[in-house]
Coordinates of C-alpha atoms and ligand atoms in Angstrom, one line a residue:
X1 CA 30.2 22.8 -74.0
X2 CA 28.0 23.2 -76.9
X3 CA 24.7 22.9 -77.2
X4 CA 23.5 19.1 -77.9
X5 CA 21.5 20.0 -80.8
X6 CA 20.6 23.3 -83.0
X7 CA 17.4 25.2 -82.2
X8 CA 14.5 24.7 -84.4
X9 CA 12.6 27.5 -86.0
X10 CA 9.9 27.5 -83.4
X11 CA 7.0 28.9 -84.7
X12 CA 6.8 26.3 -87.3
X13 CA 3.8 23.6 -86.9
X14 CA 5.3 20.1 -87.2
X15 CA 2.4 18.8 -89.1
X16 CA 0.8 16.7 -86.3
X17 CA -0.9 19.6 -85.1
X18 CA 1.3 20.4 -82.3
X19 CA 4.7 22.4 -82.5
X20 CA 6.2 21.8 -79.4
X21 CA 6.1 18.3 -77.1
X22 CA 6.4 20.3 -74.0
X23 CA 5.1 24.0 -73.1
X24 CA 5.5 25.6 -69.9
X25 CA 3.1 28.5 -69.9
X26 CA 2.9 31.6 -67.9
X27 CA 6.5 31.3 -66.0
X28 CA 8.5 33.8 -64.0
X29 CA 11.7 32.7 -65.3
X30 CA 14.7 33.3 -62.8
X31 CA 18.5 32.9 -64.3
X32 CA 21.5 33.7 -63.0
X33 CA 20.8 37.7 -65.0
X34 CA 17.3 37.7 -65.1
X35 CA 13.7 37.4 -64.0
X36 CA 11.2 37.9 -66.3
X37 CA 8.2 36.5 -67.7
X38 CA 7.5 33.8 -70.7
X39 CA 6.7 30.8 -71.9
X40 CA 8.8 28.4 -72.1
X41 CA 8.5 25.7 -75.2
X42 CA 10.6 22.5 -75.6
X43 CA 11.2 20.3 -78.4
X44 CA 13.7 16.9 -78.7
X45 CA 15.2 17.8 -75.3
X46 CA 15.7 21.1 -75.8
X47 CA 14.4 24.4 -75.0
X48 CA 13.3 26.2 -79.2
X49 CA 11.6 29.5 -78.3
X50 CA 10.5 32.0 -75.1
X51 CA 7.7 34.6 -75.4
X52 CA 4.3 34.8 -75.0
X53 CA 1.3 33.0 -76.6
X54 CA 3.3 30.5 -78.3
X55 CA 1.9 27.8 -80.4
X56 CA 0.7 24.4 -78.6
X57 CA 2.7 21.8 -77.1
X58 CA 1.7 18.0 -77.0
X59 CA 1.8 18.3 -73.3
X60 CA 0.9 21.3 -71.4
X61 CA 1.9 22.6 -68.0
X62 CA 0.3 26.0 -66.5
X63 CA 3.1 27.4 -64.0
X64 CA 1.0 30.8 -63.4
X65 CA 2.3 32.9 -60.5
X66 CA 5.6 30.1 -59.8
X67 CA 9.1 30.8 -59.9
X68 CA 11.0 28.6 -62.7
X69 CA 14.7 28.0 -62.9
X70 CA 17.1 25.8 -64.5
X71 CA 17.8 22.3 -62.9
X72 CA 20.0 21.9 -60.4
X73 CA 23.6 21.2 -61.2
X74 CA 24.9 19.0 -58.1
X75 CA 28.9 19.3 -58.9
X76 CA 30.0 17.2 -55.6
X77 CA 28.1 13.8 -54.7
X78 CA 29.2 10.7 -54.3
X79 CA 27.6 7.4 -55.5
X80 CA 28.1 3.8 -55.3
X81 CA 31.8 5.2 -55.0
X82 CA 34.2 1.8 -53.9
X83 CA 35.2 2.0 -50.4
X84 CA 36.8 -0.9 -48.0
X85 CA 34.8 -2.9 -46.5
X86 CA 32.3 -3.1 -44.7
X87 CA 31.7 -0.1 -46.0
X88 CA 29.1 0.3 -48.6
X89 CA 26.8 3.7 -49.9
X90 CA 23.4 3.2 -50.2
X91 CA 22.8 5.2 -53.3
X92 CA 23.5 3.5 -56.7
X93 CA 22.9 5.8 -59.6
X94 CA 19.2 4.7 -59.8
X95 CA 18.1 5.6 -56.4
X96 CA 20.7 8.7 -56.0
X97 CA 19.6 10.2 -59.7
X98 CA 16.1 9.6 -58.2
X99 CA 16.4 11.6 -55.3
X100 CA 18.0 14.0 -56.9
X101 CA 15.6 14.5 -59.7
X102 CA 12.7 14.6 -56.5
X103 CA 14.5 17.5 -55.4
X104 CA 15.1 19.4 -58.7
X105 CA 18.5 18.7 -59.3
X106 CA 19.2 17.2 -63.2
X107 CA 22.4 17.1 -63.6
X108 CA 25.7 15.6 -61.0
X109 CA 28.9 15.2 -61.2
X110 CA 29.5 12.2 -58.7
X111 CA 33.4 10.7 -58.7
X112 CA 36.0 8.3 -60.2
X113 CA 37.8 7.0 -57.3
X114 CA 41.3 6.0 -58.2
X115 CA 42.4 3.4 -55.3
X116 CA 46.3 3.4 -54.8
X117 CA 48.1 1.0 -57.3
X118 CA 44.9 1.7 -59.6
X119 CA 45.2 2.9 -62.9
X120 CA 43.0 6.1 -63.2
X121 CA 41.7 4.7 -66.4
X122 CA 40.7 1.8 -65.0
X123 CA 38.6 3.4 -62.4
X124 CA 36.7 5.4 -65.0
X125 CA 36.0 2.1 -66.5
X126 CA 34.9 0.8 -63.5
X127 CA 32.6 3.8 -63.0
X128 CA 30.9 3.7 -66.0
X129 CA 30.2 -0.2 -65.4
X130 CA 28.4 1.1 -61.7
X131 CA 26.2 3.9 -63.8
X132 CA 25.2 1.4 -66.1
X133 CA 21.9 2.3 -67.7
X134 CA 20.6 3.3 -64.0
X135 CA 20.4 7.0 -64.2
X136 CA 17.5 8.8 -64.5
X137 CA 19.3 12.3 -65.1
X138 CA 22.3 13.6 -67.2
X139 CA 25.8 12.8 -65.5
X140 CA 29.0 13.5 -66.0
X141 CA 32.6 12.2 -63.6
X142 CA 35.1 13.9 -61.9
X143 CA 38.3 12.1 -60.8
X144 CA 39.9 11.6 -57.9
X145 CA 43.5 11.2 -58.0
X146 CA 45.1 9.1 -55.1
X147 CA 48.3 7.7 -56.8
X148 CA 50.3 10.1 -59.0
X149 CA 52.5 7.6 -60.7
X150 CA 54.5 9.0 -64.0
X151 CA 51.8 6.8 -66.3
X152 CA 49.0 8.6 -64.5
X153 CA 50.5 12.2 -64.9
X154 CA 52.4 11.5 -67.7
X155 CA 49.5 10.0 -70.1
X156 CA 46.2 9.0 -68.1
X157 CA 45.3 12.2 -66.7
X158 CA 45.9 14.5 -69.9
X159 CA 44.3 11.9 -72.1
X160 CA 41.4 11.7 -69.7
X161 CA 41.3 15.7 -69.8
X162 CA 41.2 15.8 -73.4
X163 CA 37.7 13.2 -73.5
X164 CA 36.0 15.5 -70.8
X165 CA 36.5 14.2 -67.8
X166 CA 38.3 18.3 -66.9
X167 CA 38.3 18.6 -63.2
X168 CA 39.6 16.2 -60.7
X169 CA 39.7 16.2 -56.7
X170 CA 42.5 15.4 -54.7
X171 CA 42.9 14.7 -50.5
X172 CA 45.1 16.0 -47.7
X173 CA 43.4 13.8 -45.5
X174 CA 42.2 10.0 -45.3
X175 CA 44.9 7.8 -45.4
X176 CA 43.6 6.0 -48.7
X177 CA 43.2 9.1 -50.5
X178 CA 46.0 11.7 -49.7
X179 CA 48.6 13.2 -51.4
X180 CA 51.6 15.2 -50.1
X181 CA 52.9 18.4 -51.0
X182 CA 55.0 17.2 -53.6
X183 CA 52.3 15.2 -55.1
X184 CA 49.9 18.1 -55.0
X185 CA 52.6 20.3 -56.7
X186 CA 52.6 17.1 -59.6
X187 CA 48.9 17.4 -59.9
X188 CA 48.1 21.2 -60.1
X189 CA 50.7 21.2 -62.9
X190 CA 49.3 18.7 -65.0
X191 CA 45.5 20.4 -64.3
X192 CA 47.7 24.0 -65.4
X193 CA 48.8 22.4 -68.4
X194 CA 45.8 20.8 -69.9
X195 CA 43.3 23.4 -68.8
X196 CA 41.4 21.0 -66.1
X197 CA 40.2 22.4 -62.5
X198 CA 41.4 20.7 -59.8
X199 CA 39.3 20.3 -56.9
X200 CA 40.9 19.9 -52.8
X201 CA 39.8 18.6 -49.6
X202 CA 41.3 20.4 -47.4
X203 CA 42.1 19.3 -43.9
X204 CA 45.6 18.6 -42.1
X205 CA 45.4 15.1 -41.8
X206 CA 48.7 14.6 -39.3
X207 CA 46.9 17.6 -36.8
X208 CA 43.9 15.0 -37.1
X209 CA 45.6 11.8 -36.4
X210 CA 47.3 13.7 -33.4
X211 CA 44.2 15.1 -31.9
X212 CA 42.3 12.0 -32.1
X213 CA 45.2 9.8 -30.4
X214 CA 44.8 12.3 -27.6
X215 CA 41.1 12.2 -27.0
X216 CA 40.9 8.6 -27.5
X217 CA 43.5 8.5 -24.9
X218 CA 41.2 10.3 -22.8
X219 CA 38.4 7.8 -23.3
X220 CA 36.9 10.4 -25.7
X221 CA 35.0 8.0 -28.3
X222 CA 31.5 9.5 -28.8
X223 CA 30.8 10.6 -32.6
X224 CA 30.9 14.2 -30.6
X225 CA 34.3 14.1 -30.7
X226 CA 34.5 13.9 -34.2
X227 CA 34.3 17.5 -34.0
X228 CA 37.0 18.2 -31.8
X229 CA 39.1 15.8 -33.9
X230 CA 39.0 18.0 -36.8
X231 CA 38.7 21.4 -35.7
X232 CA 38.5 24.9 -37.5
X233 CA 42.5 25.3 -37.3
X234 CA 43.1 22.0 -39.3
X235 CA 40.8 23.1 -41.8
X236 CA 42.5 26.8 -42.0
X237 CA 46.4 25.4 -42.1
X238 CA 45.4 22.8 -44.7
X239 CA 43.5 25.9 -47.0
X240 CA 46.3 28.1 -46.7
X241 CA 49.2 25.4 -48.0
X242 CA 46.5 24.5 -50.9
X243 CA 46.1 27.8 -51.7
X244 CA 49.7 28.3 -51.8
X245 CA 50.7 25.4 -53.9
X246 CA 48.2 26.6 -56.3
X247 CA 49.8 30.2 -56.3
X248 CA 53.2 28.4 -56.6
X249 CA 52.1 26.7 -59.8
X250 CA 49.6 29.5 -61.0
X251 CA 46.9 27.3 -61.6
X252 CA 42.9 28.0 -60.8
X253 CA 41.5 26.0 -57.6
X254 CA 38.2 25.1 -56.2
X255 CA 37.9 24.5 -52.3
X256 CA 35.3 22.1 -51.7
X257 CA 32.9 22.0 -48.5
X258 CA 33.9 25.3 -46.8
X259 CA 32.6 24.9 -43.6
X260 CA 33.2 28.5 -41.5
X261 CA 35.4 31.5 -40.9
X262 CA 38.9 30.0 -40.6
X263 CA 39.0 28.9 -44.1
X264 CA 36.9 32.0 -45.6
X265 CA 39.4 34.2 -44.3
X266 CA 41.9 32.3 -46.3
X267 CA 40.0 32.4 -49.5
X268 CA 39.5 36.0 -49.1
X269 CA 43.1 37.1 -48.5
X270 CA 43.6 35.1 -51.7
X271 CA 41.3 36.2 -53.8
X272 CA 42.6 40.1 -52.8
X273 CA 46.1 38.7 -53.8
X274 CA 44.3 37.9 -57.3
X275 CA 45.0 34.4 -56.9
X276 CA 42.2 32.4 -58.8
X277 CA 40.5 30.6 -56.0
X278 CA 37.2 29.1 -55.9
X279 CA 35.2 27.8 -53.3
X280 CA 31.9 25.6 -52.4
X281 CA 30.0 25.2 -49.4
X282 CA 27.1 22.4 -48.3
X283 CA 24.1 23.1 -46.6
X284 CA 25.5 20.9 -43.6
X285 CA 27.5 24.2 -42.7
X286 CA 24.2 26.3 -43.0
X287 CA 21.5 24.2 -41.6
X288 CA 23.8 21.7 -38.8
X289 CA 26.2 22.4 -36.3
X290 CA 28.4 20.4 -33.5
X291 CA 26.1 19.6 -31.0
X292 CA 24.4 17.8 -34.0
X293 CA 26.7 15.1 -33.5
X294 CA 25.1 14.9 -29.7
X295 CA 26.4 13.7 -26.8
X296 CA 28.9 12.2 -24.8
X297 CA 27.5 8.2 -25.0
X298 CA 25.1 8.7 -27.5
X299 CA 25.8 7.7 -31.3
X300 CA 22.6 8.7 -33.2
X301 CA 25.2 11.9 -34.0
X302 CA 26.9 9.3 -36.0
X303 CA 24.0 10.4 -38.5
X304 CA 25.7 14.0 -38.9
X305 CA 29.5 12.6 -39.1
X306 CA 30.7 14.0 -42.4
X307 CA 34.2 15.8 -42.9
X308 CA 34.7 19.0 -42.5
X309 CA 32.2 19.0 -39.5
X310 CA 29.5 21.0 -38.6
X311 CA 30.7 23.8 -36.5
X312 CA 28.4 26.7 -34.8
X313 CA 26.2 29.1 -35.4
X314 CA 28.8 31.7 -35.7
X315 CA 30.1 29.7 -38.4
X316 CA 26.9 29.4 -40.1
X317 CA 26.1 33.1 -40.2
X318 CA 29.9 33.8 -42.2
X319 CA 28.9 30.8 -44.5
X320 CA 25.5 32.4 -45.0
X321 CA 27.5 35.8 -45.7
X322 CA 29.7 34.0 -48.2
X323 CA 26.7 33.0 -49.7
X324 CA 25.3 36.3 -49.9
X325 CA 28.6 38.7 -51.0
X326 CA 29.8 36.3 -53.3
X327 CA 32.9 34.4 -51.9
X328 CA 31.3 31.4 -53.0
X329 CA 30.9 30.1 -56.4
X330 CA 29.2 26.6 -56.2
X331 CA 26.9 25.0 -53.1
X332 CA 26.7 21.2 -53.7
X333 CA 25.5 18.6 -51.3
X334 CA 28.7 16.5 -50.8
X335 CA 26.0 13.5 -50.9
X336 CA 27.6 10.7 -49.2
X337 CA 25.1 8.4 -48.5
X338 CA 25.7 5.5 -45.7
X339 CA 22.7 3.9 -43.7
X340 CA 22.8 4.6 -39.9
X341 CA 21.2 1.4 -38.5
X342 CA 23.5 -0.8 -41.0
X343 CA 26.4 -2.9 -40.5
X344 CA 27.3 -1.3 -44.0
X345 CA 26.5 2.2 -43.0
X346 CA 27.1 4.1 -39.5
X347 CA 27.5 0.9 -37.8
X348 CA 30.1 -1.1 -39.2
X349 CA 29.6 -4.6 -38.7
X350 CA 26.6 -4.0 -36.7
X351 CA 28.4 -2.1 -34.1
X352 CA 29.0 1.3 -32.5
X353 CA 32.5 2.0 -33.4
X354 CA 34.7 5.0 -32.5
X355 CA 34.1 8.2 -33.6
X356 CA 37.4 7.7 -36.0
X357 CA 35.5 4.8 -37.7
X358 CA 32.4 6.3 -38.5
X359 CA 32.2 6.4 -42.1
X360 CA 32.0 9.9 -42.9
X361 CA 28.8 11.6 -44.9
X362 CA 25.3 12.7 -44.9
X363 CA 22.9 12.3 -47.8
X364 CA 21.7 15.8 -49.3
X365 CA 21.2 15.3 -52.7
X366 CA 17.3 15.8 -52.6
X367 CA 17.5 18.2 -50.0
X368 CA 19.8 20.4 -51.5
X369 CA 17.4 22.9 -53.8
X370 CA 14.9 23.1 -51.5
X371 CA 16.8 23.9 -48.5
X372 CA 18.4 26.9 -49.8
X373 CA 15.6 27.9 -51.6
X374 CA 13.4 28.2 -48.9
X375 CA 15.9 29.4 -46.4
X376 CA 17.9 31.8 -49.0
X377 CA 15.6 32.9 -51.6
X378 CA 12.0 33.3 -49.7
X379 CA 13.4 34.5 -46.6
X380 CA 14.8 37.3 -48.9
X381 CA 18.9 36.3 -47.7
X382 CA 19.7 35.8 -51.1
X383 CA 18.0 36.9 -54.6
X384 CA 16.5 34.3 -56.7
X385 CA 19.3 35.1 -59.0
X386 CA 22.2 34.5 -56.7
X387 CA 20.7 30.9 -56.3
X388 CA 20.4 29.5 -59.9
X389 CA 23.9 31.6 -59.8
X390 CA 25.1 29.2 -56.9
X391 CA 22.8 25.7 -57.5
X392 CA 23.1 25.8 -61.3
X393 CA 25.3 28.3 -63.1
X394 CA 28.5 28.3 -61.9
X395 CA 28.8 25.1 -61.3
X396 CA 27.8 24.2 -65.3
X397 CA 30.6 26.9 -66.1
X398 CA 33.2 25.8 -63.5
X399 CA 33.1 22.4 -64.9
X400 CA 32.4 22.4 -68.6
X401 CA 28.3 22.3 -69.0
X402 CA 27.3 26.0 -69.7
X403 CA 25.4 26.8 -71.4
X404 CA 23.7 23.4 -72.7
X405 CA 23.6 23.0 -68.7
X406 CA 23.4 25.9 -65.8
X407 CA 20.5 28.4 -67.9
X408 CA 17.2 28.8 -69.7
X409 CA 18.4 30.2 -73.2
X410 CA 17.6 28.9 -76.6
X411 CA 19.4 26.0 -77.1
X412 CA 19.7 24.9 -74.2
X413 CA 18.8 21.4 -72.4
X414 CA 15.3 21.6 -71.3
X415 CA 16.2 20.9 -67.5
X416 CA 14.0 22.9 -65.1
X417 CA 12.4 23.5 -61.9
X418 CA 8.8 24.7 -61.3
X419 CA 8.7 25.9 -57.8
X420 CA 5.7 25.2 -55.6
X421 CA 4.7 27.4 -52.7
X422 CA 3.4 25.3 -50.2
X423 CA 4.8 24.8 -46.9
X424 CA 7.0 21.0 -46.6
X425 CA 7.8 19.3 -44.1
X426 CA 10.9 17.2 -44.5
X427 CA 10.5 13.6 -43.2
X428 CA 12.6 10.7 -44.5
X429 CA 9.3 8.9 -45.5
X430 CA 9.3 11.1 -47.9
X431 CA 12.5 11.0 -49.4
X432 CA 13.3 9.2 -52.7
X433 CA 17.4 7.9 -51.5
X434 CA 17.9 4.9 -49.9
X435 CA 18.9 6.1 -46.6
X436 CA 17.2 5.8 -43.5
X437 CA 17.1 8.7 -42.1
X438 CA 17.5 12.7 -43.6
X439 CA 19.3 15.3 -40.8
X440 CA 16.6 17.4 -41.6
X441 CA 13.8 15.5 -40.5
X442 CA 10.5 17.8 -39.4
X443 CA 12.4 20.7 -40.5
X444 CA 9.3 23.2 -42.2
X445 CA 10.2 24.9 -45.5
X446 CA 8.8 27.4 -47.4
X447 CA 8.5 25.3 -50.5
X448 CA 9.1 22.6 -52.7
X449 CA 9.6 21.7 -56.5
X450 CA 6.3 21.3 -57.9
X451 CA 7.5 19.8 -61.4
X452 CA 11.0 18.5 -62.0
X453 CA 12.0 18.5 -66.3
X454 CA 15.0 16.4 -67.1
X455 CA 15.3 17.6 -71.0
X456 CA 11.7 17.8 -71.7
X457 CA 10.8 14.9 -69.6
X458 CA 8.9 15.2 -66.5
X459 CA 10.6 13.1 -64.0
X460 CA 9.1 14.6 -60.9
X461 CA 5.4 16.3 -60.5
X462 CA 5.3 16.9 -56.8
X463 CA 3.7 14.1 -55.5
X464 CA 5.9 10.8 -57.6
X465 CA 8.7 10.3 -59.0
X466 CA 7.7 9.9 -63.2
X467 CA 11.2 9.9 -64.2
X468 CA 12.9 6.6 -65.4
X469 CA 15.8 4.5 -65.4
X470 CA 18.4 4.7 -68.7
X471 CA 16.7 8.6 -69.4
X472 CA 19.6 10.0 -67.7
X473 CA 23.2 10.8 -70.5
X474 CA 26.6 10.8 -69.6
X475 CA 28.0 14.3 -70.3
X476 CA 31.8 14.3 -71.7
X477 CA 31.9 18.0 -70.2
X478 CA 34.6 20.6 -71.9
X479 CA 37.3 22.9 -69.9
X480 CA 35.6 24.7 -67.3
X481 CA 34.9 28.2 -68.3
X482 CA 37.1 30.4 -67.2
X483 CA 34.8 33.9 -67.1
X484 CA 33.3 33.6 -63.5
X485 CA 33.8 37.0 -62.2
X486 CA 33.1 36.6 -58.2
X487 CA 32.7 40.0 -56.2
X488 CA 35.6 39.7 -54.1
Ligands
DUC1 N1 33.6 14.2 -46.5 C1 34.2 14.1 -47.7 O1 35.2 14.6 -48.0 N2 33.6 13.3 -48.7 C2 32.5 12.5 -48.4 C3 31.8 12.8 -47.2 C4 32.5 13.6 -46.2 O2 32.0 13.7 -45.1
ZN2 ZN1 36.0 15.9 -49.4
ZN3 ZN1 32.7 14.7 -50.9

């Protein structure tokens, strides 16, 4: 992806007095390489020059003694995304681009749904009709393929490719969305062929619909059992057949939500193999586990229903390790944002339905940043590094952003955090989706963005939201980049 516009000579007074519109003075500027200190000055969008004592900006901001890093890339949320009904998520693209800007994040990658008997075109059409003007921060699509037909290998998918829509996700579960072996096979060519980065959900969805026949049999309803419905094994079997069809067609894939030990394992035999597998984790798998979704007889665990489930805290300390040694590439939020008291949301129809008719998700696009930044980065787990690395850099190379997206370099889009360093309480209150309720509630962190630039606009400054509506671009992304070098 290049860079949206050249660099101006930045030393050079524009003749109103000021040279640059915005000036970040004073920051400790973390990338994915390095830390080090500057300031940062923007022009048009864009960041023109680092150093020190640079000329005057229109608008000034001191960031003395803070961290700075580049916005947040979110490359997996999902958005006003068509489902049946009742079903309906709460976030359009004004209040999910909203939240996420709240919480640092300037760029997403939401999804494309293709329904079966859709052409794929036509939901890209569709999508761009929901994003309308709303957006507030840069955007780009993925896909999601559910129908394979000829016409959609044959000529949608490569032409849709070529104009930068170059990663799609497909299923092995969810009975509206999965593919079979074959189909996969079809897909992973077509993304080997034309350079896009196929993207997999991988669970076993016939070890799913067995398990749950079983403990509904059993009188086993509870969102609880949602968890025991879809256990660690289904995950593992479903990673190691996706990993094989991609080693059968030689073709680069990402794992999306990795939620424990089962499926590492898998992604590490690969990647010793040399197969070129990448993989993501949430912060549901660090920060929730099981006995989230409470219970037997109570549904407010309905709240924490999202697929792969939580698991233990076992399972959190391997995905804290993959975090840390470099198995992952990407962590996204998987934002999936349903209402819990809402007969569009957790309660379909106003009811308290089975576990297996929950509608699965958890909102996380606001929480994202500052969860792992407080729980990674100050608690010393991670270096500051290994997070822009994880929130912001590999994800803008994965999918076809760097370096306009994903870093703080000349040229690029003047997206950026400015880290505060007072302790936050998260409370939904005061949370920018439109979800009632956060899984983090009265969780304490460490910190919180202080200022929130989506190129060279302020759109957060720690107390409001001072973005707006129609600021926000789509992003026709290139092929991803294929020079991530992970340390396993
Ligand atoms: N699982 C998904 O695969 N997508 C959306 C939310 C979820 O729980
Ligand atoms: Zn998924
Ligand atoms: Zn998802």
């Amino acid at each position: 992806m290049p860079f949206k516009s050249a660099p101006l000579n930045p030393h050079q007074n524009d003749g109103t007095g000021t040279a640059f519109d915005l000036v970040i003075r004073n920051a400790k500027l973390c990338t994915a390489a390095d830390v080090f200190e500057t300031d940062i000055a923007i022009k048009d969008g864009v960041v023109v020059c680092l150093g020190k004592k640079l000329a005057k900006g229109t608008r000034e901001i001191d960031a003395k003694g803070r961290t700075v890093t580049p916005g947040g890339v979110d490359a997996h949320c999902h958005l006003d995304q068509p489902l049946a009904p009742p079903a309906r998520m709460a976030d359009d693209f004004e209040t999910g681009t909203r939240s996420a800007a709240c919480g640092g994040t300037t760029t997403i990658i939401p999804f494309a749904a293709q329904e079966k008997g859709q052409s794929l075109i036509a939901a890209v059409e569709d999508y761009h009709q929901r994003a309308g003007d709303l957006s507030c921060i840069d955007y780009s699509f993925h896909l999601i393929v559910s129908d394979p037909t000829p016409e959609v290998l044959d000529r949608e998918l490569p032409e849709l490719i070529a104009k930068g829509y170059s990663s799609f996700k497909i299923y092995m579960t969810y009975d509206d969305l999965k593919l079979d072996d074959g189909q996969i096979l079809d897909v992973l060519d077509i993304a080997r062929r034309h350079g896009a980065l196929p993207m997999i959900h991988a669970e076993n969805s016939d070890c799913i619909k067995w398990l749950t026949k079983r403990l509904k049999a059993r009188g086993h309803t509870a969102p609880r059992y949602h968890a025991d419905a879809r256990p660690a094994i289904v995950e593992r079997e479903a990673a190691h057949r996706a990993i094989s069809l991609a080693e059968l067609v030689d073709v680069q894939l990402l794992i999306v939500h990795v939620s424990g030990i089962e499926a590492i394992e898998q992604i590490q035999m690969a990647k010793a193999r040399g197969v070129n597998i990448h993989a993501e984790t949430c912060p549901q798998y660090l920060f929730l586990t099981a006995a989230d979704l409470g219970l037997d007889g109570e549904y407010e665990g309905a709240q924490c229903v999202c697929s792969p489930p939580p698991r233990d805290p076992e399972n959190q300390k391997h995905v804290w390790r993959g975090l840390e040694n470099g198995l992952f590439s990407v962590f996204s939020s998987d934002h999936a944002p349903f209402k819990y008291d809402d007969a569009a949301g957790k309660k379909p129809n106003g009811c308290e339905v089975d576990f297996d008719h929950i509608p699965n998700g958890i909102p996380g696009l606001e929480t994202r940043l500052p969860l792992l930044y407080s729980e990674g980065v100050l608690t010393g787990r991670i270096p500051v590094t290994r997070f822009v690395e994880l929130t912001s850099t590999n994800p803008a190379k994965l999918y076809g952003l760097y370096p306009r997206k994903g870093t703080l370099a000349i040229g690029s889009d003047a997206d950026l955090v400015i880290w505060g360093d007072q302790p936050v309480t998260i409370t939904n209150d005061a949370l920018h989706h439109a979800v009632d309720y956060t899984p983090y509630e009265g969780r304490v962190l460490g910190a919180w963005p202080a200022y929130t630039v989506s190129r060279g606009e302020v759109v957060w400054d720690g107390k409001q939201y001072t973005g707006r509506k129609g600021h926000g671009e789509f992003i026709a992304r290139s092929r991803p980049f294929q020079e991530i070098t992970d340390d396993q």
